[in-house]
Amino acid sequence: MATYYDSVSHTFSEYLLVPGLTRKENVPDKVSLRTPLVKFKKGEEPALSLNIPMVSAVMQSVSGDRLGVALAKEGGMSFIFQSQSIASEAAMVAKVKNAKAGFVVSDSNITPDTTLSEVLELVKKTGHSTMPVTEDGTPNGKLVGLVTSRDYRVSRMNGSEKASSFMTPREKLVTANASATLSECNDLIWEHKLNTLPIVDDADHLCYLVFRKDYASHKENPLELLDDEKRFMVGAGINTRDYKERVPALVNAGADCLVLDSSDGFSEWQADALEWIREKYGDTVKVGAGNVVDRDGFNYLAEHGADFVKVGIGGGSICITRETKGIGRGQATAVIEVAKARDEWFERTGEYIPICSDGGIVYDYHIVLALAMGADFVMLGRYFSRFEEAPGEKLTVNGAYVKEYWGEGSNRAKNWQRYDLGGKGKLSFEEGVDSYVPYAGFLHDNVYMTTYKIRSTMCNCGALTIKELQDKARLTLVSSTSIVEGGAHDVIVKNEDKSYNK
Ligand code: IMP
């Protein structure tokens, strides 16, 4: 006979935290959001930790190299999507690892033949007004000049004029060699009163740009997630089909942590993949597994050596798995049960295996609820897809800026490796949609605000660390009437924009 669970499964919005005593030392700036990323033994330190409890989803529309760099700067980690060729995923990982803090690979490049009209188009598209001119128009081509908004006057010039006629030519540019440190570059920027310093290699090929404005922001970023060689840390997704080729390529490219990307991770394929990685690399390669939604799923992956376990089926914003297949579980209930299994495992074995709540975070406060319920960190797709650095195209729909956000189980992503059962090698039916999300600007500003809110709520609960929050949190289920009471009610709201909440 089938097993029935005694209680209904709940989502985050059905819970609230009841404040605990706020001591005078409970101020947001004193809260530490550092959290373990991979398993560790009692009394030891984890080999990898995050400085903020946020990672970005293994998705084409979320985790490319640009978002990887932006998130590592804030202290979190991106897991580069695996629904692409091994070579291109490894190249993205390498790009994050090679991105030096404060050194930017230019994404607006032109040739000497680019016309003023084309320059203006590009400025509109990328929002960047500084454009290196390279021989072949690539980010690493031979440097021949630089165009900034100071080089042209639209009202006085013809749109067909070529960049070669108005750019600042190579011989007039101050540049630095790729071996220069950030502080040496900064000295040059000050000495020559520059806004942008191109960095070139010995053959005069462009490598990076260093911006005056970035130096300050880099110095202000104490939470940056860096490896022992001071390179940004980055994760990468793998699947249960081609891991024997994909894992070595990603490890060579410098990936700091891997994660098995499957919609249902309670499977023998995951066990095989985990065991193969352990056999080949011992515990030098870190790999998370999932997704699961209950104790049995957690224990299975723990027994097969997962470094962390990802929780969540069917709660993602673009996800239609519950509708198409009838599997899943309310995300809050899933996290609460898996966190219990994690704690029991720790009691039994002395090994702490972090858990990640994946999908279904709509409001910022859902993150702090997930942490309070026992998650060590959260994975977000929709949240990050809205930012400038996400790979999706920025478009205008009904006069508002939006970004594209599509599920890995949609026909657009065709990530059959994540969903296919039995090795057909194709996506038999869709489990995700293709959508738009409101554009929300740069990652830094949003993550700063989100983490500030998390810190504030933690203060309300009297907690200065995530562990303290988990120990002290008091959570209550709320009735549907009290959910209505939780928003603005019985007033005529002047501005219906609720973005303050997200
Ligand atoms: P979100 O943060 O609510 O947008 O959820 C993101 C999560 O949804 C990802 O990390 C995946 O676990 C999951 N996901 C991604 N693509 C799909 C899909 O096409 N169908 C179902 N779930 C998906």
PDB file of N, CA and C and ligand atoms in Angstrom, residues 57 59 291 315-319 321 358-361 379-382 405 407-410 418-419 431-432, ligand 1:
ATOM      1  N   ALA A  57      21.834  29.550  -9.913  1.00  0.00           N
ATOM      2  CA  ALA A  57      21.347  28.283 -10.457  1.00  0.00           C
ATOM      3  C   ALA A  57      22.135  27.837 -11.684  1.00  0.00           C
ATOM      4  N   MET A  59      21.924  27.237 -14.758  1.00  0.00           N
ATOM      5  CA  MET A  59      20.967  27.498 -15.836  1.00  0.00           C
ATOM      6  C   MET A  59      21.579  28.403 -16.900  1.00  0.00           C
ATOM      7  N   ASN A 291      18.520  16.871  -7.011  1.00  0.00           N
ATOM      8  CA  ASN A 291      17.805  17.404  -5.864  1.00  0.00           C
ATOM      9  C   ASN A 291      16.978  16.326  -5.187  1.00  0.00           C
ATOM     10  N   GLY A 315       9.523  23.569  -7.200  1.00  0.00           N
ATOM     11  CA  GLY A 315       9.206  24.891  -6.649  1.00  0.00           C
ATOM     12  C   GLY A 315       9.770  26.042  -7.465  1.00  0.00           C
ATOM     13  N   GLY A 316      10.598  25.763  -8.453  1.00  0.00           N
ATOM     14  CA  GLY A 316      11.233  26.824  -9.245  1.00  0.00           C
ATOM     15  C   GLY A 316      10.191  27.680  -9.964  1.00  0.00           C
ATOM     16  N   SER A 317      10.539  28.960 -10.156  1.00  0.00           N
ATOM     17  CA  SER A 317       9.557  29.885 -10.745  1.00  0.00           C
ATOM     18  C   SER A 317       9.189  29.504 -12.180  1.00  0.00           C
ATOM     19  N   ILE A 318      10.129  28.910 -12.919  1.00  0.00           N
ATOM     20  CA  ILE A 318       9.866  28.547 -14.320  1.00  0.00           C
ATOM     21  C   ILE A 318       9.483  27.073 -14.454  1.00  0.00           C
ATOM     22  N   CYS A 319       9.296  26.428 -13.288  1.00  0.00           N
ATOM     23  CA  CYS A 319       9.161  24.972 -13.257  1.00  0.00           C
ATOM     24  C   CYS A 319       7.705  24.527 -13.397  1.00  0.00           C
ATOM     25  N   THR A 321       7.204  21.038 -13.421  1.00  0.00           N
ATOM     26  CA  THR A 321       7.363  19.615 -13.116  1.00  0.00           C
ATOM     27  C   THR A 321       6.155  19.070 -12.344  1.00  0.00           C
ATOM     28  N   ASP A 358      17.010  24.913  -3.041  1.00  0.00           N
ATOM     29  CA  ASP A 358      17.081  25.318  -4.454  1.00  0.00           C
ATOM     30  C   ASP A 358      15.690  25.567  -5.028  1.00  0.00           C
ATOM     31  N   GLY A 359      15.437  26.810  -5.430  1.00  0.00           N
ATOM     32  CA  GLY A 359      14.201  27.143  -6.142  1.00  0.00           C
ATOM     33  C   GLY A 359      13.111  27.666  -5.227  1.00  0.00           C
ATOM     34  N   GLY A 360      12.247  28.486  -5.815  1.00  0.00           N
ATOM     35  CA  GLY A 360      11.053  28.934  -5.101  1.00  0.00           C
ATOM     36  C   GLY A 360      11.258  30.136  -4.201  1.00  0.00           C
ATOM     37  N   ILE A 361      12.444  30.768  -4.252  1.00  0.00           N
ATOM     38  CA  ILE A 361      12.630  31.996  -3.459  1.00  0.00           C
ATOM     39  C   ILE A 361      11.989  33.139  -4.252  1.00  0.00           C
ATOM     40  N   MET A 379      19.992  28.377  -3.488  1.00  0.00           N
ATOM     41  CA  MET A 379      20.307  28.534  -4.913  1.00  0.00           C
ATOM     42  C   MET A 379      19.148  29.292  -5.545  1.00  0.00           C
ATOM     43  N   LEU A 380      19.498  30.309  -6.360  1.00  0.00           N
ATOM     44  CA  LEU A 380      18.454  31.147  -6.950  1.00  0.00           C
ATOM     45  C   LEU A 380      18.629  31.258  -8.457  1.00  0.00           C
ATOM     46  N   GLY A 381      17.500  31.163  -9.161  1.00  0.00           N
ATOM     47  CA  GLY A 381      17.511  31.314 -10.604  1.00  0.00           C
ATOM     48  C   GLY A 381      16.886  32.638 -11.005  1.00  0.00           C
ATOM     49  N   ARG A 382      15.575  32.752 -10.790  1.00  0.00           N
ATOM     50  CA  ARG A 382      14.846  33.968 -11.165  1.00  0.00           C
ATOM     51  C   ARG A 382      15.513  35.212 -10.603  1.00  0.00           C
ATOM     52  N   TYR A 405      14.221  34.805 -19.201  1.00  0.00           N
ATOM     53  CA  TYR A 405      14.541  33.764 -18.217  1.00  0.00           C
ATOM     54  C   TYR A 405      13.845  32.480 -18.638  1.00  0.00           C
ATOM     55  N   GLY A 407      13.601  28.067 -18.393  1.00  0.00           N
ATOM     56  CA  GLY A 407      13.927  26.888 -17.595  1.00  0.00           C
ATOM     57  C   GLY A 407      14.825  25.931 -18.357  1.00  0.00           C
ATOM     58  N   GLU A 408      15.576  25.149 -17.600  1.00  0.00           N
ATOM     59  CA  GLU A 408      16.447  24.146 -18.229  1.00  0.00           C
ATOM     60  C   GLU A 408      15.630  23.018 -18.854  1.00  0.00           C
ATOM     61  N   GLY A 409      14.386  22.867 -18.393  1.00  0.00           N
ATOM     62  CA  GLY A 409      13.530  21.824 -18.958  1.00  0.00           C
ATOM     63  C   GLY A 409      12.623  22.362 -20.055  1.00  0.00           C
ATOM     64  N   SER A 410      12.891  23.583 -20.517  1.00  0.00           N
ATOM     65  CA  SER A 410      12.085  24.146 -21.603  1.00  0.00           C
ATOM     66  C   SER A 410      12.685  23.706 -22.938  1.00  0.00           C
ATOM     67  N   ARG A 418      19.344  16.683 -17.761  1.00  0.00           N
ATOM     68  CA  ARG A 418      18.801  16.941 -16.430  1.00  0.00           C
ATOM     69  C   ARG A 418      17.502  16.168 -16.180  1.00  0.00           C
ATOM     70  N   TYR A 419      16.800  15.860 -17.263  1.00  0.00           N
ATOM     71  CA  TYR A 419      15.444  15.326 -17.101  1.00  0.00           C
ATOM     72  C   TYR A 419      15.231  13.923 -17.659  1.00  0.00           C
ATOM     73  N   GLU A 431       9.450  20.536 -19.042  1.00  0.00           N
ATOM     74  CA  GLU A 431       9.193  20.668 -17.602  1.00  0.00           C
ATOM     75  C   GLU A 431       9.482  22.095 -17.136  1.00  0.00           C
ATOM     76  N   GLY A 432       9.657  22.997 -18.116  1.00  0.00           N
ATOM     77  CA  GLY A 432       9.943  24.374 -17.750  1.00  0.00           C
ATOM     78  C   GLY A 432       9.431  25.314 -18.829  1.00  0.00           C
TER      79      GLY A 432
HETATM   80  P1  IMP B   1      13.908  29.862  -9.120  1.00  0.00           P
HETATM   81  O1  IMP B   1      14.991  30.463  -8.298  1.00  0.00           O
HETATM   82  O2  IMP B   1      12.594  29.786  -8.385  1.00  0.00           O
HETATM   83  O3  IMP B   1      13.759  30.510 -10.456  1.00  0.00           O
HETATM   84  O4  IMP B   1      14.313  28.335  -9.356  1.00  0.00           O
HETATM   85  C1  IMP B   1      15.511  27.947  -9.947  1.00  0.00           C
HETATM   86  C2  IMP B   1      15.636  26.439  -9.881  1.00  0.00           C
HETATM   87  O5  IMP B   1      14.596  25.822 -10.677  1.00  0.00           O
HETATM   88  C3  IMP B   1      16.899  25.879 -10.473  1.00  0.00           C
HETATM   89  O6  IMP B   1      18.008  25.959  -9.622  1.00  0.00           O
HETATM   90  C4  IMP B   1      16.512  24.443 -10.769  1.00  0.00           C
HETATM   91  O7  IMP B   1      16.593  23.610  -9.633  1.00  0.00           O
HETATM   92  C5  IMP B   1      15.061  24.565 -11.143  1.00  0.00           C
HETATM   93  N1  IMP B   1      14.843  24.544 -12.612  1.00  0.00           N
HETATM   94  C6  IMP B   1      15.578  25.124 -13.584  1.00  0.00           C
HETATM   95  N2  IMP B   1      15.008  24.943 -14.804  1.00  0.00           N
HETATM   96  C7  IMP B   1      13.904  24.236 -14.585  1.00  0.00           C
HETATM   97  C8  IMP B   1      12.878  23.737 -15.448  1.00  0.00           C
HETATM   98  O8  IMP B   1      12.859  23.947 -16.663  1.00  0.00           O
HETATM   99  N3  IMP B   1      11.916  22.982 -14.849  1.00  0.00           N
HETATM  100  C9  IMP B   1      11.910  22.736 -13.512  1.00  0.00           C
HETATM  101  N4  IMP B   1      12.799  23.238 -12.666  1.00  0.00           N
HETATM  102  C10 IMP B   1      13.798  23.970 -13.189  1.00  0.00           C
END
